[in-house]
PDB file of C-alpha atoms and ligand atoms in Angstrom:
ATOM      1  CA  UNK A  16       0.000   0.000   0.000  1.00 91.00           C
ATOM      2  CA  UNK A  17       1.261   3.162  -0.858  1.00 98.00           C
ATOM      3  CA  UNK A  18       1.108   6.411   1.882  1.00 98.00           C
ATOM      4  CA  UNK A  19      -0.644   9.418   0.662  1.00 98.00           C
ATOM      5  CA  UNK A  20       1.971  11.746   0.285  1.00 98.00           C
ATOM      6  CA  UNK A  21       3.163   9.071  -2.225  1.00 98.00           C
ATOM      7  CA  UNK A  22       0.314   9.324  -4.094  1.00 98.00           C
ATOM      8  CA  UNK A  23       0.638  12.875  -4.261  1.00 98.00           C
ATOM      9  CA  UNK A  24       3.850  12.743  -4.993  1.00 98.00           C
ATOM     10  CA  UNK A  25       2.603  10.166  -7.987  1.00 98.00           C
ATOM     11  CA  UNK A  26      -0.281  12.830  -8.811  1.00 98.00           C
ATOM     12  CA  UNK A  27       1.983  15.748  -9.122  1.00 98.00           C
ATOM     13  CA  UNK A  28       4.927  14.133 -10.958  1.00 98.00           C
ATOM     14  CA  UNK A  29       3.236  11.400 -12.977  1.00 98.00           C
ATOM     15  CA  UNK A  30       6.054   8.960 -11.571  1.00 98.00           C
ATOM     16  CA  UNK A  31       7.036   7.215  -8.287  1.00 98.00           C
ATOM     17  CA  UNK A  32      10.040   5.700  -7.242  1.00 98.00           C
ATOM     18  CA  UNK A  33       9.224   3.172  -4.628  1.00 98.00           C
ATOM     19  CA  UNK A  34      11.825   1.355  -2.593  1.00 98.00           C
ATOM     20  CA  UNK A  35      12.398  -1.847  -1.523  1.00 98.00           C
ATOM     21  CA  UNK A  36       9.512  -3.026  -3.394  1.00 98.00           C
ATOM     22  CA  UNK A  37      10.937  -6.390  -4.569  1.00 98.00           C
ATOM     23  CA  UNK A  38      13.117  -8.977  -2.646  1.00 98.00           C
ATOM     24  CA  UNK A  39      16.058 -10.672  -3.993  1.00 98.00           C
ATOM     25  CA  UNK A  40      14.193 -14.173  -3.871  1.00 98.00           C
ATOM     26  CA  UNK A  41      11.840 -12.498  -5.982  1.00 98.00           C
ATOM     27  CA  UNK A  42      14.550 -11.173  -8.082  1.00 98.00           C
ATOM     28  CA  UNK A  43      16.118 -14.299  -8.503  1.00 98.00           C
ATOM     29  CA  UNK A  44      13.051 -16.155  -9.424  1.00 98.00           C
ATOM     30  CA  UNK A  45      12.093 -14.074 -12.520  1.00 98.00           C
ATOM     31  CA  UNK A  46      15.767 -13.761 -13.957  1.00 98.00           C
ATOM     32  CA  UNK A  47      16.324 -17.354 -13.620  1.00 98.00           C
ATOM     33  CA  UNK A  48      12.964 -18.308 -15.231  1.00 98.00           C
ATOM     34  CA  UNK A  49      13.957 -15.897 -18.074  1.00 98.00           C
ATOM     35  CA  UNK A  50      17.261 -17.994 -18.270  1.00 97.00           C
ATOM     36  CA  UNK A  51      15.374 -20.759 -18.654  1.00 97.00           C
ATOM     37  CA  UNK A  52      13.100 -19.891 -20.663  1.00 96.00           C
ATOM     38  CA  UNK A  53      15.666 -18.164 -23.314  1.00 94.00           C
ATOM     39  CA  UNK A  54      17.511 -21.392 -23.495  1.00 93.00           C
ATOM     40  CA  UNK A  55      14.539 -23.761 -24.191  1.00 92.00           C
ATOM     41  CA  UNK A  56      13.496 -21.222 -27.167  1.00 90.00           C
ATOM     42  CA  UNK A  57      14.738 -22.200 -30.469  1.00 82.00           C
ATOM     43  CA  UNK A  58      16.004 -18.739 -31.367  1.00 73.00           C
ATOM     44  CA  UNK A  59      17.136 -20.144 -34.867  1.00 70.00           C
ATOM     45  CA  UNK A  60      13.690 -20.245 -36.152  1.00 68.00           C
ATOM     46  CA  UNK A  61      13.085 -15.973 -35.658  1.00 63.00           C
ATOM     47  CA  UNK A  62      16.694 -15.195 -36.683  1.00 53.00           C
ATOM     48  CA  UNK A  63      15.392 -12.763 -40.061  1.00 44.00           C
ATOM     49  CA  UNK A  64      12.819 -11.159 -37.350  1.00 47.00           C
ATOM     50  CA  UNK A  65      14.903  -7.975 -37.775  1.00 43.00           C
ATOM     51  CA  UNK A  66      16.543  -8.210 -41.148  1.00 39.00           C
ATOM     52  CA  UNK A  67      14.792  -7.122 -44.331  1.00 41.00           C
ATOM     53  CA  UNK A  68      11.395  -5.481 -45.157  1.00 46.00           C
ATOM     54  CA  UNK A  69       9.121  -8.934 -45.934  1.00 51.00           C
ATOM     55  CA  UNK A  70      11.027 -10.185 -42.405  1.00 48.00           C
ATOM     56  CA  UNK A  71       9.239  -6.609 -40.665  1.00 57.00           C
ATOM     57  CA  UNK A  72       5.846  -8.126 -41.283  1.00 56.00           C
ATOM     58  CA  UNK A  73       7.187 -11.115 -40.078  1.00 57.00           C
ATOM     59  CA  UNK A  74       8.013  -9.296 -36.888  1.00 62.00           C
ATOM     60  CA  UNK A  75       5.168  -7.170 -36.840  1.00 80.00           C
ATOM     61  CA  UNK A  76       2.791 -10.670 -36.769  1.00 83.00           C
ATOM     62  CA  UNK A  77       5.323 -12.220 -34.243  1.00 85.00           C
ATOM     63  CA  UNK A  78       4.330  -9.083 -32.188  1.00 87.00           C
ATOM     64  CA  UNK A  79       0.608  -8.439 -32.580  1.00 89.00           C
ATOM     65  CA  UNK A  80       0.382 -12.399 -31.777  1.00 90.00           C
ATOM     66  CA  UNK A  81       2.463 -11.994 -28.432  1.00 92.00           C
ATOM     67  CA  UNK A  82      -0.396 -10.711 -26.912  1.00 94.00           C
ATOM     68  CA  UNK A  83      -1.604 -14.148 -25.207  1.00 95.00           C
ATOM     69  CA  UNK A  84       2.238 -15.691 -25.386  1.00 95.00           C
ATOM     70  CA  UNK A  85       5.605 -15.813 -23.967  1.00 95.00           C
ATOM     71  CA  UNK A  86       7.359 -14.572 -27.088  1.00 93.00           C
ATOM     72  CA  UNK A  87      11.424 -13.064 -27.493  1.00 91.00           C
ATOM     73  CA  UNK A  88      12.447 -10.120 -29.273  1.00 90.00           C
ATOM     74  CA  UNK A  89      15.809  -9.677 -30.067  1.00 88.00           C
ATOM     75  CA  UNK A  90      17.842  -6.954 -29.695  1.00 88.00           C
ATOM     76  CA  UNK A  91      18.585  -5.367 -32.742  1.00 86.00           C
ATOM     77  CA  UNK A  92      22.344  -5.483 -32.233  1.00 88.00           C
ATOM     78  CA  UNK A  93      22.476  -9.124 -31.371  1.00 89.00           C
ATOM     79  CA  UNK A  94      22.741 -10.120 -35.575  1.00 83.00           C
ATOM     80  CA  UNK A  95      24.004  -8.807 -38.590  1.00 83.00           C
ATOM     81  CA  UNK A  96      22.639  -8.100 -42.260  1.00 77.00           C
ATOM     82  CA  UNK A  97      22.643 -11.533 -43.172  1.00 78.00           C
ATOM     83  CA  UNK A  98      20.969 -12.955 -40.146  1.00 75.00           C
ATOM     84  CA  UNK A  99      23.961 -14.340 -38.260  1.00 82.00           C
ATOM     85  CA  UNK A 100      24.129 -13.525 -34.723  1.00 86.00           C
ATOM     86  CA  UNK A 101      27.021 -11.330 -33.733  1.00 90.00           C
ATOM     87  CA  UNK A 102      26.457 -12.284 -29.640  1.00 91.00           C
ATOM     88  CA  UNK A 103      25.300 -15.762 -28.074  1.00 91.00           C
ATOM     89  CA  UNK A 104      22.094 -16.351 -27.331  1.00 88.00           C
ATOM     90  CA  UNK A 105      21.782 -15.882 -23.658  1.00 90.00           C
ATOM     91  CA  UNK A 106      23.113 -12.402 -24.327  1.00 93.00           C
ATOM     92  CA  UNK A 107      20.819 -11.499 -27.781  1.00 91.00           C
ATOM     93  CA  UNK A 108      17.271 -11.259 -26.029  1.00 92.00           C
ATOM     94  CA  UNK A 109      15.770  -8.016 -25.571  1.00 93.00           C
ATOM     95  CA  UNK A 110      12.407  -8.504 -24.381  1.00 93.00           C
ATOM     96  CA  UNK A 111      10.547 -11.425 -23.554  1.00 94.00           C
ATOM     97  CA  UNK A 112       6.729 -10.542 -23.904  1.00 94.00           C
ATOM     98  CA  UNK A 113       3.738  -9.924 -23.286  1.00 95.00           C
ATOM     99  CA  UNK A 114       1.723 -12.961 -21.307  1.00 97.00           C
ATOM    100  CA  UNK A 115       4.004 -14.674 -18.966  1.00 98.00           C
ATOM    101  CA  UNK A 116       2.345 -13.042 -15.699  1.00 98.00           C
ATOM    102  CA  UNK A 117      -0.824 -14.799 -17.164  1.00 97.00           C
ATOM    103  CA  UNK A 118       0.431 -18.109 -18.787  1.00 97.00           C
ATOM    104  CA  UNK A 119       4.059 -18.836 -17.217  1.00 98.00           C
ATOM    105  CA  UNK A 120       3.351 -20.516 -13.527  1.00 98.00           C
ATOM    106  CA  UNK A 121       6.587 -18.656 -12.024  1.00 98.00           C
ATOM    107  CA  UNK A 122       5.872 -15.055 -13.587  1.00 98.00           C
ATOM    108  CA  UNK A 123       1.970 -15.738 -12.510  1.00 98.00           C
ATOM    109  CA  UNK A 124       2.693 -16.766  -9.132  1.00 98.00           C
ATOM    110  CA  UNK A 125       6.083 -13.753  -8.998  1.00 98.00           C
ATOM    111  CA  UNK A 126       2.874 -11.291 -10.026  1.00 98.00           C
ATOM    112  CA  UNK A 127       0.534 -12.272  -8.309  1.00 98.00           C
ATOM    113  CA  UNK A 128       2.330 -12.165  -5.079  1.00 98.00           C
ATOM    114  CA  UNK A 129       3.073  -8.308  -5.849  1.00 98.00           C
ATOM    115  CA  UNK A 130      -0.620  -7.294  -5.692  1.00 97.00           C
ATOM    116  CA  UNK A 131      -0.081  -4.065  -8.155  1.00 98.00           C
ATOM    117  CA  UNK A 132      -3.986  -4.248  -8.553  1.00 98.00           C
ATOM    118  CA  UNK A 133      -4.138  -2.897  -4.931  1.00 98.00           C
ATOM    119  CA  UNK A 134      -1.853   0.093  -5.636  1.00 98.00           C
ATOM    120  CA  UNK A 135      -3.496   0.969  -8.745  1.00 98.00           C
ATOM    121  CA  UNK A 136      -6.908   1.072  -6.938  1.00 98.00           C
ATOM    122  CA  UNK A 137      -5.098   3.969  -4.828  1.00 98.00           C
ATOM    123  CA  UNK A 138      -3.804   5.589  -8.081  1.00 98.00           C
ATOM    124  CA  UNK A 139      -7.597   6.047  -8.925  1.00 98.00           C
ATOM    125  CA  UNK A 140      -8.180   2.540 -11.282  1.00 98.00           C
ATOM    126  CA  UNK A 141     -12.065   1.177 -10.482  1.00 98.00           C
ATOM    127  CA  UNK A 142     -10.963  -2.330 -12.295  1.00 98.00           C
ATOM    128  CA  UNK A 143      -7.559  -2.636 -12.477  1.00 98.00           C
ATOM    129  CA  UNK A 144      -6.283  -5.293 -15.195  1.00 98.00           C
ATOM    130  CA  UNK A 145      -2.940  -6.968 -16.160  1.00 98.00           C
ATOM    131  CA  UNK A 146      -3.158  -6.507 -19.688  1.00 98.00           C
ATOM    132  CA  UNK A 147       0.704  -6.660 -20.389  1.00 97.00           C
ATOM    133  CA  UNK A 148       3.914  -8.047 -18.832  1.00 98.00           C
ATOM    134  CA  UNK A 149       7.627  -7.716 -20.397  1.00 97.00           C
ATOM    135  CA  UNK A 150      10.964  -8.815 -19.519  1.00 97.00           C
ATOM    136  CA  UNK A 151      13.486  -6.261 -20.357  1.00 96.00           C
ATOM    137  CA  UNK A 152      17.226  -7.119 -20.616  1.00 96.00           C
ATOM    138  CA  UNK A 153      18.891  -4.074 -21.911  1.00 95.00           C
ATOM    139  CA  UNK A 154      22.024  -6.494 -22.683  1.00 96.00           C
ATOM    140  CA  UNK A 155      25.469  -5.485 -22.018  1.00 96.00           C
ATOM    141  CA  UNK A 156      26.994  -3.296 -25.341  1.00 96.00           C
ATOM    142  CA  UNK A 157      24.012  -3.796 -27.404  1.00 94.00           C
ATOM    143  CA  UNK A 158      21.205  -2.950 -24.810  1.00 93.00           C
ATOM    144  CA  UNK A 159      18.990  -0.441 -27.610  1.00 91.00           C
ATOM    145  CA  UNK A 160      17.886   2.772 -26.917  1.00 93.00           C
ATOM    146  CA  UNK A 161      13.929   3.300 -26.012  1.00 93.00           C
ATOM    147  CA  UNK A 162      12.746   6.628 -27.667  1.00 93.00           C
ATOM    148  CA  UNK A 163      10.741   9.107 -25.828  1.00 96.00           C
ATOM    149  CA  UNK A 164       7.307   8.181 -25.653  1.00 95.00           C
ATOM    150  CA  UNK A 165       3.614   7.813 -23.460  1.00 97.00           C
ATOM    151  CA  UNK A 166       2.606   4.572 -21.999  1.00 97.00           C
ATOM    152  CA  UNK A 167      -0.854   4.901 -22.913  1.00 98.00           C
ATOM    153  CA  UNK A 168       0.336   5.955 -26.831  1.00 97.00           C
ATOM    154  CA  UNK A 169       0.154   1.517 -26.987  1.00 96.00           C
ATOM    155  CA  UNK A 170      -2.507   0.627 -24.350  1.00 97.00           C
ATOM    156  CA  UNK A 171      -5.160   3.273 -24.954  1.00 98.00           C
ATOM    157  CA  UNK A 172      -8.309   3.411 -22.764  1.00 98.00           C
ATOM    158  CA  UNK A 173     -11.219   5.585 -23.380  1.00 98.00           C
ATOM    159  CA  UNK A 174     -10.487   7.768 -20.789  1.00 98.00           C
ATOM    160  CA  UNK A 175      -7.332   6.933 -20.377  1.00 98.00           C
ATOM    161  CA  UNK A 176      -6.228   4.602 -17.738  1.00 98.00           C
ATOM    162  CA  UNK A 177      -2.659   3.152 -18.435  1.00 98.00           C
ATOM    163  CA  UNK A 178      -0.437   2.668 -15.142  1.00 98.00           C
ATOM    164  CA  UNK A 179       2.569   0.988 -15.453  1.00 98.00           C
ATOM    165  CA  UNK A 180       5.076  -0.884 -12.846  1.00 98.00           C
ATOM    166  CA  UNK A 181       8.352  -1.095 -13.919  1.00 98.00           C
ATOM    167  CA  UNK A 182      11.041  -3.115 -10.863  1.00 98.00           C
ATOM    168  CA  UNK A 183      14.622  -2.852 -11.338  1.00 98.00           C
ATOM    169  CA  UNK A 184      15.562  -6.700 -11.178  1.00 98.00           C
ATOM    170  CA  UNK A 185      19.224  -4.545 -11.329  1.00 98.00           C
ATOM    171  CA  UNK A 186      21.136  -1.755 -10.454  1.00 98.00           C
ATOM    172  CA  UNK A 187      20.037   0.781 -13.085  1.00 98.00           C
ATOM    173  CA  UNK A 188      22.460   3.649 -14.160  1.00 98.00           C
ATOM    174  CA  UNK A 189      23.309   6.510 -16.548  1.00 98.00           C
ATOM    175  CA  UNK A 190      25.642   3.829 -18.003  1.00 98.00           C
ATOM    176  CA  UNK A 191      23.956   1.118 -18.370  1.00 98.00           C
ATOM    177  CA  UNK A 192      20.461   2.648 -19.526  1.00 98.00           C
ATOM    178  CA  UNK A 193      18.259   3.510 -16.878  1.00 98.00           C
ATOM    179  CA  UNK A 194      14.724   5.229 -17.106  1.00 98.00           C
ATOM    180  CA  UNK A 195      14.652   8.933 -17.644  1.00 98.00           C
ATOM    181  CA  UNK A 196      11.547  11.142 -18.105  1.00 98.00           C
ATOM    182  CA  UNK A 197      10.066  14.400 -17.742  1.00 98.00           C
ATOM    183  CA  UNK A 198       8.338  15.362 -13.761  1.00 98.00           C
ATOM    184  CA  UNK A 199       4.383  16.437 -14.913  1.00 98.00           C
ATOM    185  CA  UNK A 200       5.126  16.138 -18.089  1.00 97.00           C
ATOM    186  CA  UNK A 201       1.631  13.345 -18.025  1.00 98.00           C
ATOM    187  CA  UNK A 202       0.069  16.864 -17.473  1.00 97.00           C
ATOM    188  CA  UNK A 203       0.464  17.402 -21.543  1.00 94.00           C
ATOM    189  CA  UNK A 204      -1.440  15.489 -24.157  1.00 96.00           C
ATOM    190  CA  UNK A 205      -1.076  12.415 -25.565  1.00 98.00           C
ATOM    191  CA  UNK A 206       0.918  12.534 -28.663  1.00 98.00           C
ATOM    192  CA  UNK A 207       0.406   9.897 -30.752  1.00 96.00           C
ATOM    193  CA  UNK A 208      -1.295   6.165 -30.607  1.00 96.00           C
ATOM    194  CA  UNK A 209      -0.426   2.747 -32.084  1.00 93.00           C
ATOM    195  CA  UNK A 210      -3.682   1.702 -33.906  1.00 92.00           C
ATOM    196  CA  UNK A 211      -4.897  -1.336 -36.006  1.00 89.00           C
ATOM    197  CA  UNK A 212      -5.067  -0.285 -39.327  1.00 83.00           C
ATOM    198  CA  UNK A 213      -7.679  -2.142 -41.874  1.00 80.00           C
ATOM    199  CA  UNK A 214      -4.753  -3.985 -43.595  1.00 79.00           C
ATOM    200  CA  UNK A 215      -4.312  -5.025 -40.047  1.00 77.00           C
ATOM    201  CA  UNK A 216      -0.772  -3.485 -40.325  1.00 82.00           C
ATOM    202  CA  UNK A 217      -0.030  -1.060 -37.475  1.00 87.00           C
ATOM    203  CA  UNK A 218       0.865   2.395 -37.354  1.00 89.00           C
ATOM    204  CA  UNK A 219       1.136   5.184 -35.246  1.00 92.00           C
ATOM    205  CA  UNK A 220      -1.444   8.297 -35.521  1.00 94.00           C
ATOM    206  CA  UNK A 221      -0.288  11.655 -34.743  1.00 96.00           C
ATOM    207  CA  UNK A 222      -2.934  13.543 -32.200  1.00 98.00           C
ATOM    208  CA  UNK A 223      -0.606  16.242 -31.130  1.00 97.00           C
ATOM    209  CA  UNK A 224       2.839  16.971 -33.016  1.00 95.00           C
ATOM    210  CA  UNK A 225       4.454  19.895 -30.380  1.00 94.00           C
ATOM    211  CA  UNK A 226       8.018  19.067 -29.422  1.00 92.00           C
ATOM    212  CA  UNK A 227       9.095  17.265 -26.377  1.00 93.00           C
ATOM    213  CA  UNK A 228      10.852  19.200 -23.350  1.00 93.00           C
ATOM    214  CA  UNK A 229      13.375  16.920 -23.830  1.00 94.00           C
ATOM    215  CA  UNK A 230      16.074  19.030 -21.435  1.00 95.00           C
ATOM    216  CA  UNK A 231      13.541  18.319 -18.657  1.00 96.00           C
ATOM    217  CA  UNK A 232      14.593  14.640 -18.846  1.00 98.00           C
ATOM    218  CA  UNK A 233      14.924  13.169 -15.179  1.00 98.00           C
ATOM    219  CA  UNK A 234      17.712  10.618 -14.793  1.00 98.00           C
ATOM    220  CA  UNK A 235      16.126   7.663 -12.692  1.00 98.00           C
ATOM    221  CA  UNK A 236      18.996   6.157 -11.580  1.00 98.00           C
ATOM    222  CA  UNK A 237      18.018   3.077  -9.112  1.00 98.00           C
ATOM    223  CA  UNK A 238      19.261  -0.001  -7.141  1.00 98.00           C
ATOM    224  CA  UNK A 239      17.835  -3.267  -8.089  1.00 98.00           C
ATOM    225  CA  UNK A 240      14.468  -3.866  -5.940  1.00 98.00           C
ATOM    226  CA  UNK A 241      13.145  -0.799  -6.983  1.00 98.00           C
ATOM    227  CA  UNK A 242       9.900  -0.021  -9.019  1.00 98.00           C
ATOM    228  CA  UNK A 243       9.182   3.224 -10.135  1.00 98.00           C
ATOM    229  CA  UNK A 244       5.351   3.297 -11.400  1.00 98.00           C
ATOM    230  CA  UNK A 245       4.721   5.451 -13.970  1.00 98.00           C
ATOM    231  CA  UNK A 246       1.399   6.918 -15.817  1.00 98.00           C
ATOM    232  CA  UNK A 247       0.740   6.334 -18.872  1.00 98.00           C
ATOM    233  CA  UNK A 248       1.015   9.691 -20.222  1.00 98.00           C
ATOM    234  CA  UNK A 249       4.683  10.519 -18.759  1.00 98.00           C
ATOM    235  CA  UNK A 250       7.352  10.938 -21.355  1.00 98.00           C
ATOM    236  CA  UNK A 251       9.611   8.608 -20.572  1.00 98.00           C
ATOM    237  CA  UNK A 252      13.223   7.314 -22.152  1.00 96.00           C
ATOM    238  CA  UNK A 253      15.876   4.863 -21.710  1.00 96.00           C
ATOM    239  CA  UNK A 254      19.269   5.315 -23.450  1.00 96.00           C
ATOM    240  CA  UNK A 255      20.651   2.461 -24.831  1.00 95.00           C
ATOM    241  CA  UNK A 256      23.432   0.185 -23.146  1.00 96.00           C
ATOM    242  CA  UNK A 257      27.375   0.608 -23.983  1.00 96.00           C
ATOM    243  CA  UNK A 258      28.157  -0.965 -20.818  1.00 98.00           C
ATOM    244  CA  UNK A 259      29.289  -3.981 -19.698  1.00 97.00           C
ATOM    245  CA  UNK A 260      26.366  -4.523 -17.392  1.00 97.00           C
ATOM    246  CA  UNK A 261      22.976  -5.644 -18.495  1.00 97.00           C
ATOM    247  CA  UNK A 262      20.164  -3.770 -17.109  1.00 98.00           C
ATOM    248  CA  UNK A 263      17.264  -6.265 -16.180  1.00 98.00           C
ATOM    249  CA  UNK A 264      13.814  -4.833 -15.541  1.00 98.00           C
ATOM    250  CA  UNK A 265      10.349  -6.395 -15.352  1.00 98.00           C
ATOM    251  CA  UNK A 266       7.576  -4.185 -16.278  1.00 98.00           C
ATOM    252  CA  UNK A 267       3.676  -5.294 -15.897  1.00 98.00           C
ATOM    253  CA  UNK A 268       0.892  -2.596 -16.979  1.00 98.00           C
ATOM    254  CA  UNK A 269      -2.683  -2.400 -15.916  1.00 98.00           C
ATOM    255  CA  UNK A 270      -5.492  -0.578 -17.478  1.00 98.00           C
ATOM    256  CA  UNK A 271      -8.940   0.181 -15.897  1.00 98.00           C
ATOM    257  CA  UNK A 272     -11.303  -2.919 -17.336  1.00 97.00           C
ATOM    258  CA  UNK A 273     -14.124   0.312 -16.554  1.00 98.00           C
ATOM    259  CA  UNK A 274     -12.406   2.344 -19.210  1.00 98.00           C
ATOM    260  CA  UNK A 275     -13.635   1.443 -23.282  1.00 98.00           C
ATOM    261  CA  UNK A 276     -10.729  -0.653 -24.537  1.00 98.00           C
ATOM    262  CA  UNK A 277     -10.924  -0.231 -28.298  1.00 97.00           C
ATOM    263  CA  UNK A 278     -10.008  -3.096 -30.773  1.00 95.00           C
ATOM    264  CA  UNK A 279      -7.809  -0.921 -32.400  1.00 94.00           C
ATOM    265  CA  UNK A 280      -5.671  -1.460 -29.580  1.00 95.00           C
ATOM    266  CA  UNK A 281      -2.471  -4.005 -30.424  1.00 93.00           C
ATOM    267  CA  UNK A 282      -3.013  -5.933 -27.919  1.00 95.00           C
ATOM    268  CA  UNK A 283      -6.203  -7.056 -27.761  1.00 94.00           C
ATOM    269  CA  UNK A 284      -7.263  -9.821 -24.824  1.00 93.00           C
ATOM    270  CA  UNK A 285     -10.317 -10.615 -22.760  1.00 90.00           C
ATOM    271  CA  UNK A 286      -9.491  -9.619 -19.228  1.00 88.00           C
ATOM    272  CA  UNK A 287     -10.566  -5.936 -20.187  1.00 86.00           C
TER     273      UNK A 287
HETATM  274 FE1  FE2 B  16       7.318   2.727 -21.695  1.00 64.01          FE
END
């Protein structure tokens, strides 16, 4: 449960950095399920996900269909033009996505002991839902950079309703890629959203093109343990990794099952 002057604090900067919020068993559990889980995945058969144009479509229906899965992204770094992989694979993963708190028994069970439906009841949800979980790796060297952008541009509610919970499962630095983002900037619109389009390809529509503040950025630099819980309209950014150390995070993000969830939405599912 959070105290109030941490909601306020979450009210008035559209972010919260809360403490201590995840033990190291905990920790251990979800990194070495990923482990697992990365080695039992025959990588060789998504190799071209990032290659050539026809292999973007490819990726784009690997994606869409992650909604209900336990599906790995690579990072972009991890192979070349032709395919090959420059890294091994324990090091080439990064994200695993976007239904293991539902469908995996050790992410379920890691999840469900964490109760985030309770805190986002105090940040104002009616009917909070876990509509999206991912594994972040943000590998050592080739860890890529996460552009500037709104939560809720990718799980849009009618109003919106996007909170997201984001635990350092490691130390997270300047160096090695750690959240930044701009305090109230959740005050300003939404600027753009990822929609469904009839060809069922998906692309982003523009609602608001002002520039970002981006010399408001806040470096979030935390230990491992921490969450910081974000709302889905805060700009928020992670550089990408030329350090030796991989950032881990797990991220889960509930939306308000009160709230119109439109099917234009990427991921679609039935809990909302
Ligand atoms: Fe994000």
């Amino acid at each position: 449960m959070l105290k109030q002057e941490q909601i306020d604090m979450y009210r008035d900067d559209g972010y919260l950095v809360v403490d201590k919020f995840i033990d190291a068993d905990k920790i251990k559990s979800l990194m070495h399920r990923a482990e697992h889980l990365i080695e039992e995945f025959d990588s060789l058969s998504h190799t071209t996900v990032f290659s050539t144009n026809e292999q973007e479509r490819t990726s784009n229906e690997y994606f869409i269909g992650s909604a209900d899965k336990v599906r790995f992204f690579f990072e972009e770094g991890a192979i070349d033009g032709s395919g090959n992989f420059r890294v091994e694979k324990s090091k080439s993963i990064n994200k695993i996505g976007h239904a293991q708190h539902i469908i995996d028994p050790i992410y379920k069970k890691v999840v469900d002991s964490l109760q985030f439906e309770v805190i986002a009841r105090q940040l104002g949800l009616n009917k909070p839902r876990a509509i999206q979980s991912m594994h972040i790796f943000k590998q050592p060297m080739i860890g890529g950079e996460v552009g500037l952008h709104q939560d809720s541009t990718f799980l849009y509610t009618e109003p919106m309703s996007c909170v997201g919970f984001w635990l350092a499962l490691e130390d997270a630095t300047i160096k090695n890629g750690c959240l930044q983002a701009i305090p109230g900037g959740h005050q300003s619109p939404l600027k753009k959203r990822f929609l469904r389009s009839k060809g069922g390809e998906m692309k982003f529509e523009v609602l608001d093109d002002s520039e970002w503040q981006e010399q408001e950025l806040k470096v979030l630099e935390v230990v491992a343990g921490t969450m910081i819980i974000l709302h889905g309209q805060l700009p928020h950014y992670s550089a990408a990794n030329k350090s030796k150390q991989s950032r881990q995070a797990f991220s889960v993000h509930l939306v308000d099952s009160k709230c119109h969830y439109p099917k234009e939405n990427w991921l679609q599912t039935d809990l909302v």
